[in-house]
């Protein structure tokens, strides 16, 4: 069996602004179970990066351990990659980002990786507002270790082995909002139309962007009684709005009836367009997002879409006032301030 993709390219495959086809954003052939939601997320990441015309060498993908954390092998084969230790993706990304602020950071994790062993790391990367996209591929179980219940398994949800969960789940979108996350969204692996614009907007956001993607595990948690099965999620999704992403410097030509859209302009000039937003939903209000999540939970629904965005946040580099250059690009002149400067610093302490 080979895990390499054939090199054939359709001669008329669409080409993006930098002359690349979607193929240039693919990775190795997936070894996940056929039908696994995680593969659909990889495909949405490929499409989003192709459409954003990202230079593959400008992106670094990082992950922890799990079926979800294996997926960076299956997309962006020409980008930088680091598969770390279970639950430790946030600290590895923090180190990489501080060393090189010029790359786009894309972290992939699972619900086990993020909400159990990695919960402490998750909390701190959120409050530091690290400039990254954090995708949690949420199947409500530990897929890689054969389907045990996880911390995001819904109350009274039953897995394939017949085990019913009696513990309160942890909702990481809710937690991220409370900890000060500056971009929070939820989506479903089976809804590429919603997921692709959310990924594009999250990559364009300067600061910590979190997307909780419900991603059914077909092997261990797709049975009747599971609240993370394809059928259950499809029947219980309720979106804050339909999302469209308009890149910077693109003329907005489509017109909608007034009151049916809400535009959110990000710091780089790109626009997240919310079509038919729910009544009174304000994507720039943390309070509105938390209330909407609680209301949806009480109705037994899963709230998806863009939940919250802060369009002008300060990220970790702003707060630490770091040099606006990758550390390996600093030369002796910038690293060594010279005797007179050192003398002045020493004198200031006398
Ligand atoms: C320190 C440590 N503890 C436990 C494990 C075993 N382990 C591997 S993956 C995993 C959980 C995976 O679940 P999740 O993050 O939800 O990913 P999924 O496989 O469901 O995509 C566990 C407990 C490990 N690899 N390392
Ligand atoms: S075990 Fe579940 S999560 Fe892992 S690859 Fe198979 S379907 Fe996906």
CSV table of C-alpha atoms and ligand atoms in Angstrom, one decimal:
chain,number,residue,atom,x,y,z
A,1,UNK,CA,0.0,0.0,0.0
A,2,UNK,CA,1.3,3.4,-0.9
A,3,UNK,CA,0.7,6.6,1.1
A,4,UNK,CA,1.9,8.9,-1.6
A,5,UNK,CA,-0.6,10.8,-3.8
A,6,UNK,CA,-0.3,10.6,-7.6
A,7,UNK,CA,1.4,13.6,-9.2
A,8,UNK,CA,-1.2,14.0,-11.9
A,9,UNK,CA,-2.8,17.5,-12.1
A,10,UNK,CA,-5.8,18.4,-14.1
A,11,UNK,CA,-4.5,20.8,-16.8
A,12,UNK,CA,-7.4,23.1,-16.2
A,13,UNK,CA,-7.4,23.0,-12.4
A,14,UNK,CA,-8.1,26.5,-11.0
A,15,UNK,CA,-4.9,28.5,-10.1
A,16,UNK,CA,-4.8,31.0,-7.3
A,17,UNK,CA,-3.2,34.5,-7.1
A,18,UNK,CA,0.3,33.0,-6.6
A,19,UNK,CA,0.0,30.4,-9.4
A,20,UNK,CA,-0.7,27.4,-7.2
A,21,UNK,CA,-3.4,24.7,-7.5
A,22,UNK,CA,-5.3,23.1,-4.6
A,23,UNK,CA,-2.9,20.1,-5.0
A,24,UNK,CA,0.0,22.3,-3.8
A,25,UNK,CA,-1.8,22.5,-0.5
A,26,UNK,CA,-2.4,18.8,0.0
A,27,UNK,CA,-0.3,16.4,2.1
A,28,UNK,CA,0.1,12.6,2.3
A,29,UNK,CA,-2.8,10.3,1.7
A,30,UNK,CA,-4.8,9.9,4.9
A,31,UNK,CA,-4.6,6.7,6.9
A,32,UNK,CA,-7.7,7.6,9.1
A,33,UNK,CA,-10.9,5.5,9.0
A,34,UNK,CA,-13.0,6.1,5.8
A,35,UNK,CA,-15.7,8.7,6.7
A,36,UNK,CA,-13.8,10.2,9.7
A,37,UNK,CA,-14.8,13.8,10.2
A,38,UNK,CA,-11.2,14.8,10.6
A,39,UNK,CA,-10.5,14.2,6.9
A,40,UNK,CA,-13.2,16.7,5.9
A,41,UNK,CA,-11.5,19.3,8.2
A,42,UNK,CA,-8.2,18.7,6.4
A,43,UNK,CA,-9.9,19.2,3.1
A,44,UNK,CA,-11.5,22.5,4.4
A,45,UNK,CA,-8.0,23.7,5.5
A,46,UNK,CA,-6.6,22.8,2.1
A,47,UNK,CA,-9.4,24.8,0.4
A,48,UNK,CA,-9.0,27.8,2.7
A,49,UNK,CA,-5.2,28.1,2.3
A,50,UNK,CA,-5.6,27.7,-1.5
A,51,UNK,CA,-8.2,30.4,-1.6
A,52,UNK,CA,-6.2,32.7,0.7
A,53,UNK,CA,-3.1,32.1,-1.6
A,54,UNK,CA,-0.8,31.4,1.3
A,55,UNK,CA,2.8,30.6,0.4
A,56,UNK,CA,3.1,27.1,1.9
A,57,UNK,CA,6.5,27.9,3.4
A,58,UNK,CA,5.0,30.8,5.4
A,59,UNK,CA,2.8,28.4,7.5
A,60,UNK,CA,3.7,26.2,10.4
A,61,UNK,CA,1.3,23.4,11.5
A,62,UNK,CA,1.6,22.0,15.0
A,63,UNK,CA,-0.3,19.3,16.9
A,64,UNK,CA,-0.5,17.1,20.0
A,65,UNK,CA,-1.3,13.4,20.0
A,66,UNK,CA,-4.5,11.7,18.7
A,67,UNK,CA,-6.1,10.8,15.3
A,68,UNK,CA,-6.9,14.6,15.0
A,69,UNK,CA,-3.2,15.5,15.8
A,70,UNK,CA,-2.1,13.1,13.0
A,71,UNK,CA,-4.0,15.1,10.4
A,72,UNK,CA,-1.3,17.8,9.7
A,73,UNK,CA,0.5,15.1,7.8
A,74,UNK,CA,-2.5,15.0,5.4
A,75,UNK,CA,-2.6,18.7,4.4
A,76,UNK,CA,0.0,21.4,3.5
A,77,UNK,CA,2.8,19.0,2.8
A,78,UNK,CA,5.1,21.9,1.9
A,79,UNK,CA,4.7,23.7,5.2
A,80,UNK,CA,6.6,23.5,8.4
A,81,UNK,CA,5.3,20.9,10.9
A,82,UNK,CA,5.8,19.8,14.5
A,83,UNK,CA,3.9,16.9,16.0
A,84,UNK,CA,4.4,17.4,19.7
A,85,UNK,CA,3.4,15.6,22.9
A,86,UNK,CA,-0.1,14.9,24.1
A,87,UNK,CA,-1.7,18.2,25.2
A,88,UNK,CA,1.4,20.3,24.6
A,89,UNK,CA,0.7,21.8,21.2
A,90,UNK,CA,0.0,25.3,22.8
A,91,UNK,CA,3.4,25.7,24.5
A,92,UNK,CA,5.3,24.4,21.5
A,93,UNK,CA,3.4,26.9,19.3
A,94,UNK,CA,4.1,29.7,21.8
A,95,UNK,CA,7.8,29.1,21.7
A,96,UNK,CA,7.8,28.9,17.9
A,97,UNK,CA,5.7,32.0,17.5
A,98,UNK,CA,7.9,34.0,19.9
A,99,UNK,CA,11.0,32.9,17.9
A,100,UNK,CA,9.5,33.7,14.5
A,101,UNK,CA,6.6,36.1,14.4
A,102,UNK,CA,6.6,36.0,10.5
A,103,UNK,CA,4.9,32.7,10.1
A,104,UNK,CA,1.2,31.8,10.2
A,105,UNK,CA,0.6,29.3,13.0
A,106,UNK,CA,-2.1,26.6,12.7
A,107,UNK,CA,-2.5,24.3,15.7
A,108,UNK,CA,-4.6,21.1,15.4
A,109,UNK,CA,-5.8,19.3,18.5
A,110,UNK,CA,-8.5,16.8,19.6
A,111,UNK,CA,-11.0,17.1,22.5
A,112,UNK,CA,-9.0,14.7,24.5
A,113,UNK,CA,-5.8,16.6,23.7
A,114,UNK,CA,-7.4,20.0,24.5
A,115,UNK,CA,-10.0,19.4,27.3
A,116,UNK,CA,-8.2,16.8,29.4
A,117,UNK,CA,-4.4,16.5,29.5
A,118,UNK,CA,-4.0,19.9,27.7
A,119,UNK,CA,-6.7,21.9,29.5
A,120,UNK,CA,-4.1,24.0,31.4
A,121,UNK,CA,-2.1,24.7,28.3
A,122,UNK,CA,-5.3,25.6,26.5
A,123,UNK,CA,-6.3,28.1,29.2
A,124,UNK,CA,-2.9,29.9,29.1
A,125,UNK,CA,-2.6,30.1,25.3
A,126,UNK,CA,-6.1,31.7,25.2
A,127,UNK,CA,-5.3,34.4,27.8
A,128,UNK,CA,-2.0,35.2,26.2
A,129,UNK,CA,-3.8,35.9,22.9
A,130,UNK,CA,-1.1,34.1,20.9
A,131,UNK,CA,-1.5,34.9,17.2
A,132,UNK,CA,-2.6,31.5,15.9
A,133,UNK,CA,-5.5,29.5,14.6
A,134,UNK,CA,-6.4,26.7,17.1
A,135,UNK,CA,-8.6,24.0,15.5
A,136,UNK,CA,-10.1,21.5,17.9
A,137,UNK,CA,-11.4,18.4,16.1
A,138,UNK,CA,-14.1,17.5,18.5
A,139,UNK,CA,-15.5,13.9,18.3
A,140,UNK,CA,-16.5,13.6,22.0
A,141,UNK,CA,-14.2,10.6,22.4
A,142,UNK,CA,-10.6,9.4,22.4
A,143,UNK,CA,-10.5,8.0,18.9
A,144,UNK,CA,-6.9,6.9,18.8
A,145,UNK,CA,-7.1,4.9,22.0
A,146,UNK,CA,-10.4,3.2,20.9
A,147,UNK,CA,-13.3,5.4,21.8
A,148,UNK,CA,-13.2,6.2,25.6
A,149,UNK,CA,-15.5,9.0,26.8
A,150,UNK,CA,-13.8,12.4,26.8
A,151,UNK,CA,-14.3,15.7,28.7
A,152,UNK,CA,-16.5,17.1,25.9
A,153,UNK,CA,-18.8,14.1,25.7
A,154,UNK,CA,-22.3,15.4,26.1
A,155,UNK,CA,-24.4,14.5,29.2
A,156,UNK,CA,-26.2,11.2,28.7
A,157,UNK,CA,-24.5,10.6,25.4
A,158,UNK,CA,-23.9,6.9,24.7
A,159,UNK,CA,-20.8,5.6,22.8
A,160,UNK,CA,-20.6,2.5,20.6
A,161,UNK,CA,-19.5,0.3,23.6
A,162,UNK,CA,-22.8,1.3,25.3
A,163,UNK,CA,-21.1,3.5,28.0
A,164,UNK,CA,-23.3,6.4,29.0
A,165,UNK,CA,-21.7,9.7,30.1
A,166,UNK,CA,-23.0,11.0,33.4
A,167,UNK,CA,-20.5,13.9,33.8
A,168,UNK,CA,-21.0,17.5,32.8
A,169,UNK,CA,-19.1,18.2,29.5
A,170,UNK,CA,-16.6,21.0,29.2
A,171,UNK,CA,-17.5,23.4,26.4
A,172,UNK,CA,-14.3,25.0,25.2
A,173,UNK,CA,-16.0,27.7,23.2
A,174,UNK,CA,-17.6,28.9,26.5
A,175,UNK,CA,-14.3,28.6,28.3
A,176,UNK,CA,-12.4,30.4,25.6
A,177,UNK,CA,-14.9,33.3,25.7
A,178,UNK,CA,-14.6,33.6,29.5
A,179,UNK,CA,-10.8,33.5,29.3
A,180,UNK,CA,-10.7,36.4,26.8
A,181,UNK,CA,-10.3,34.7,23.4
A,182,UNK,CA,-10.5,37.3,20.6
A,183,UNK,CA,-12.0,35.0,17.9
A,184,UNK,CA,-14.3,32.1,18.8
A,185,UNK,CA,-16.3,30.0,16.4
A,186,UNK,CA,-17.9,26.6,16.2
A,187,UNK,CA,-18.6,24.5,13.1
A,188,UNK,CA,-19.2,21.0,11.8
A,189,UNK,CA,-16.9,18.9,9.7
A,190,UNK,CA,-19.9,18.0,7.5
A,191,UNK,CA,-20.6,21.7,6.7
A,192,UNK,CA,-17.7,22.8,4.5
A,193,UNK,CA,-19.6,25.9,3.3
A,194,UNK,CA,-19.6,27.2,6.8
A,195,UNK,CA,-16.2,25.9,7.8
A,196,UNK,CA,-14.0,27.2,5.0
A,197,UNK,CA,-14.9,30.9,5.4
A,198,UNK,CA,-14.5,30.6,9.2
A,199,UNK,CA,-11.0,29.1,8.7
A,200,UNK,CA,-10.1,31.9,6.3
A,201,UNK,CA,-11.3,34.6,8.7
A,202,UNK,CA,-9.6,32.9,11.7
A,203,UNK,CA,-6.2,32.9,9.8
A,204,UNK,CA,-6.7,36.5,8.9
A,205,UNK,CA,-7.4,37.4,12.5
A,206,UNK,CA,-4.5,38.9,14.4
A,207,UNK,CA,-4.6,37.1,17.8
A,208,UNK,CA,-5.9,33.9,19.2
A,209,UNK,CA,-8.6,32.3,17.0
A,210,UNK,CA,-10.4,29.2,18.2
A,211,UNK,CA,-12.6,27.0,16.1
A,212,UNK,CA,-14.4,24.0,17.8
A,213,UNK,CA,-15.2,21.7,14.9
A,214,UNK,CA,-17.6,18.9,15.7
A,215,UNK,CA,-16.1,16.0,13.8
A,216,UNK,CA,-17.8,12.6,14.2
A,217,UNK,CA,-15.7,9.5,14.9
A,218,UNK,CA,-17.3,6.9,12.6
A,219,UNK,CA,-15.7,4.0,14.3
A,220,UNK,CA,-16.4,4.6,18.0
A,221,UNK,CA,-19.0,7.4,18.4
A,222,UNK,CA,-21.4,7.5,15.5
A,223,UNK,CA,-24.1,5.2,16.9
A,224,UNK,CA,-27.7,5.9,17.9
A,225,UNK,CA,-27.6,7.6,21.4
A,226,UNK,CA,-24.3,9.5,20.6
A,227,UNK,CA,-24.7,13.3,20.6
A,228,UNK,CA,-21.6,13.7,18.3
A,229,UNK,CA,-22.9,11.4,15.5
A,230,UNK,CA,-23.5,12.7,12.0
A,231,UNK,CA,-27.2,12.3,12.3
A,232,UNK,CA,-27.5,14.0,15.8
A,233,UNK,CA,-25.3,16.9,14.9
A,234,UNK,CA,-27.1,17.5,11.5
A,235,UNK,CA,-30.5,17.5,13.3
A,236,UNK,CA,-29.4,19.9,16.1
A,237,UNK,CA,-27.3,22.6,14.5
A,238,UNK,CA,-28.4,26.2,14.8
A,239,UNK,CA,-26.1,28.9,13.2
A,240,UNK,CA,-25.6,32.4,14.5
A,241,UNK,CA,-25.5,33.5,10.9
A,242,UNK,CA,-24.4,32.3,7.4
A,243,UNK,CA,-20.8,33.3,7.1
A,244,UNK,CA,-19.0,34.7,4.1
A,245,UNK,CA,-15.4,35.9,4.0
A,246,UNK,CA,-14.3,38.8,1.7
A,247,UNK,CA,-10.6,39.2,1.4
A,248,UNK,CA,-8.9,42.5,1.8
A,249,UNK,CA,-9.0,44.8,-1.3
A,250,UNK,CA,-11.9,42.9,-2.9
A,251,UNK,CA,-14.8,45.0,-4.0
A,252,UNK,CA,-18.0,43.9,-2.3
A,253,UNK,CA,-20.4,43.8,-5.1
A,254,UNK,CA,-23.3,41.7,-3.8
A,255,UNK,CA,-26.2,43.7,-2.2
A,256,UNK,CA,-28.5,42.4,0.4
A,257,UNK,CA,-31.7,43.8,1.9
A,258,UNK,CA,-30.8,46.2,4.8
A,259,UNK,CA,-30.9,44.4,8.2
A,260,UNK,CA,-30.1,41.0,6.7
A,261,UNK,CA,-26.3,41.3,6.9
A,262,UNK,CA,-23.7,42.4,9.4
A,263,UNK,CA,-20.1,43.1,8.2
A,264,UNK,CA,-17.2,42.7,10.6
A,265,UNK,CA,-14.0,44.3,9.3
A,266,UNK,CA,-10.8,42.7,10.5
A,267,UNK,CA,-7.5,44.6,11.2
A,268,UNK,CA,-6.1,43.7,7.8
A,269,UNK,CA,-9.1,45.1,5.9
A,270,UNK,CA,-10.7,41.8,5.1
A,271,UNK,CA,-14.4,41.4,6.0
A,272,UNK,CA,-16.4,38.7,7.6
A,273,UNK,CA,-20.0,39.0,6.3
A,274,UNK,CA,-22.7,37.6,8.4
A,275,UNK,CA,-25.8,36.8,6.3
A,276,UNK,CA,-29.2,36.7,8.0
A,277,UNK,CA,-27.8,36.9,11.6
A,278,UNK,CA,-30.0,35.7,14.4
A,279,UNK,CA,-32.1,38.4,15.9
A,280,UNK,CA,-30.1,40.7,18.2
A,281,UNK,CA,-26.9,38.6,17.7
A,282,UNK,CA,-23.9,40.9,17.9
A,283,UNK,CA,-20.7,39.0,16.9
A,284,UNK,CA,-18.6,41.7,18.6
A,285,UNK,CA,-20.2,41.2,22.0
A,286,UNK,CA,-18.8,38.6,24.4
A,287,UNK,CA,-21.9,38.8,26.5
A,288,UNK,CA,-24.1,38.1,23.5
A,289,UNK,CA,-22.1,35.1,22.6
A,290,UNK,CA,-22.1,33.6,26.1
A,291,UNK,CA,-25.9,34.2,26.4
A,292,UNK,CA,-26.5,32.6,23.0
A,293,UNK,CA,-24.5,29.5,23.9
A,294,UNK,CA,-26.5,29.1,27.1
A,295,UNK,CA,-29.8,29.6,25.3
A,296,UNK,CA,-28.9,27.0,22.7
A,297,UNK,CA,-27.7,24.5,25.3
A,298,UNK,CA,-31.1,24.9,27.1
A,299,UNK,CA,-32.9,24.2,23.8
A,300,UNK,CA,-30.7,21.1,23.2
A,301,UNK,CA,-29.2,22.7,20.2
A,302,UNK,CA,-25.6,23.1,19.0
A,303,UNK,CA,-24.8,26.7,18.2
A,304,UNK,CA,-22.4,27.1,15.2
A,305,UNK,CA,-20.9,29.9,13.2
A,306,UNK,CA,-18.9,32.9,14.3
A,307,UNK,CA,-19.7,33.4,18.0
A,308,UNK,CA,-17.4,36.3,18.8
A,309,UNK,CA,-14.7,38.4,17.3
A,310,UNK,CA,-12.6,41.4,18.7
A,311,UNK,CA,-11.5,43.2,15.6
A,312,UNK,CA,-8.6,45.2,17.2
A,313,UNK,CA,-6.9,43.1,19.9
A,314,UNK,CA,-3.3,43.3,21.0
A,315,UNK,CA,-1.5,39.9,20.7
A,316,UNK,CA,1.3,38.5,22.8
A,317,UNK,CA,4.0,40.2,20.7
A,318,UNK,CA,2.3,43.6,21.3
A,319,UNK,CA,2.0,43.0,25.0
A,320,UNK,CA,5.6,41.8,25.4
A,321,UNK,CA,6.9,44.5,23.0
A,322,UNK,CA,9.1,42.0,21.2
A,323,UNK,CA,11.2,42.9,18.2
A,324,UNK,CA,9.1,42.8,15.0
A,325,UNK,CA,11.6,40.3,13.3
A,326,UNK,CA,12.3,36.6,13.5
A,327,UNK,CA,15.1,36.0,16.1
A,328,UNK,CA,17.3,34.2,13.6
A,329,UNK,CA,17.4,37.4,11.5
A,330,UNK,CA,18.9,39.6,14.3
A,331,UNK,CA,22.6,40.4,13.8
A,332,UNK,CA,25.3,41.3,16.2
A,333,UNK,CA,24.6,45.0,15.9
A,334,UNK,CA,21.0,44.6,17.1
A,335,UNK,CA,21.8,42.0,19.8
A,336,UNK,CA,24.8,43.9,21.3
A,337,UNK,CA,23.9,47.5,22.2
A,338,UNK,CA,27.5,48.5,22.8
A,339,UNK,CA,29.5,49.6,25.8
A,340,UNK,CA,28.0,53.1,26.2
A,341,UNK,CA,24.4,51.8,26.1
A,342,UNK,CA,25.3,49.1,28.7
A,343,UNK,CA,27.0,51.8,30.8
A,344,UNK,CA,23.9,53.9,30.7
A,345,UNK,CA,21.7,51.0,31.7
A,346,UNK,CA,24.0,50.2,34.7
A,347,UNK,CA,24.1,53.8,35.7
A,348,UNK,CA,20.3,53.9,35.8
A,349,UNK,CA,20.3,51.3,38.6
A,350,UNK,CA,22.8,53.2,40.8
B,1,LIG,C1,1.0,11.5,28.1
B,1,LIG,C2,0.1,10.6,27.3
B,1,LIG,N1,-1.0,10.1,27.9
B,1,LIG,C3,-1.9,9.3,27.2
B,1,LIG,C4,-1.6,9.0,25.9
B,1,LIG,C5,-2.6,8.1,25.2
B,1,LIG,N2,-3.4,8.8,24.2
B,1,LIG,C6,-3.0,8.9,22.9
B,1,LIG,S1,-4.1,9.8,22.0
B,1,LIG,C7,-5.2,10.0,23.4
B,1,LIG,C8,-6.5,10.7,23.3
B,1,LIG,C9,-6.8,11.1,21.9
B,1,LIG,O1,-8.1,11.7,21.9
B,1,LIG,P1,-8.3,13.1,21.1
B,1,LIG,O2,-7.3,14.1,21.5
B,1,LIG,O3,-9.8,13.5,21.4
B,1,LIG,O4,-8.1,12.7,19.6
B,1,LIG,P2,-8.9,11.8,18.6
B,1,LIG,O5,-8.0,10.6,18.5
B,1,LIG,O6,-10.2,11.5,19.2
B,1,LIG,O7,-8.9,12.6,17.4
B,1,LIG,C10,-4.6,9.4,24.5
B,1,LIG,C11,-5.3,9.4,25.8
B,1,LIG,C12,-0.5,9.5,25.3
B,1,LIG,N3,-0.2,9.3,24.0
B,1,LIG,N4,0.4,10.3,26.0
B,2,LIG,S1,-10.9,6.0,15.2
B,2,LIG,FE1,-12.4,7.6,15.0
B,2,LIG,S2,-11.2,9.6,15.1
B,2,LIG,FE2,-9.7,7.9,14.7
B,2,LIG,S3,-9.5,7.9,12.5
B,2,LIG,FE3,-11.1,6.4,13.0
B,2,LIG,S4,-13.0,7.5,12.8
B,2,LIG,FE4,-11.4,9.0,13.0
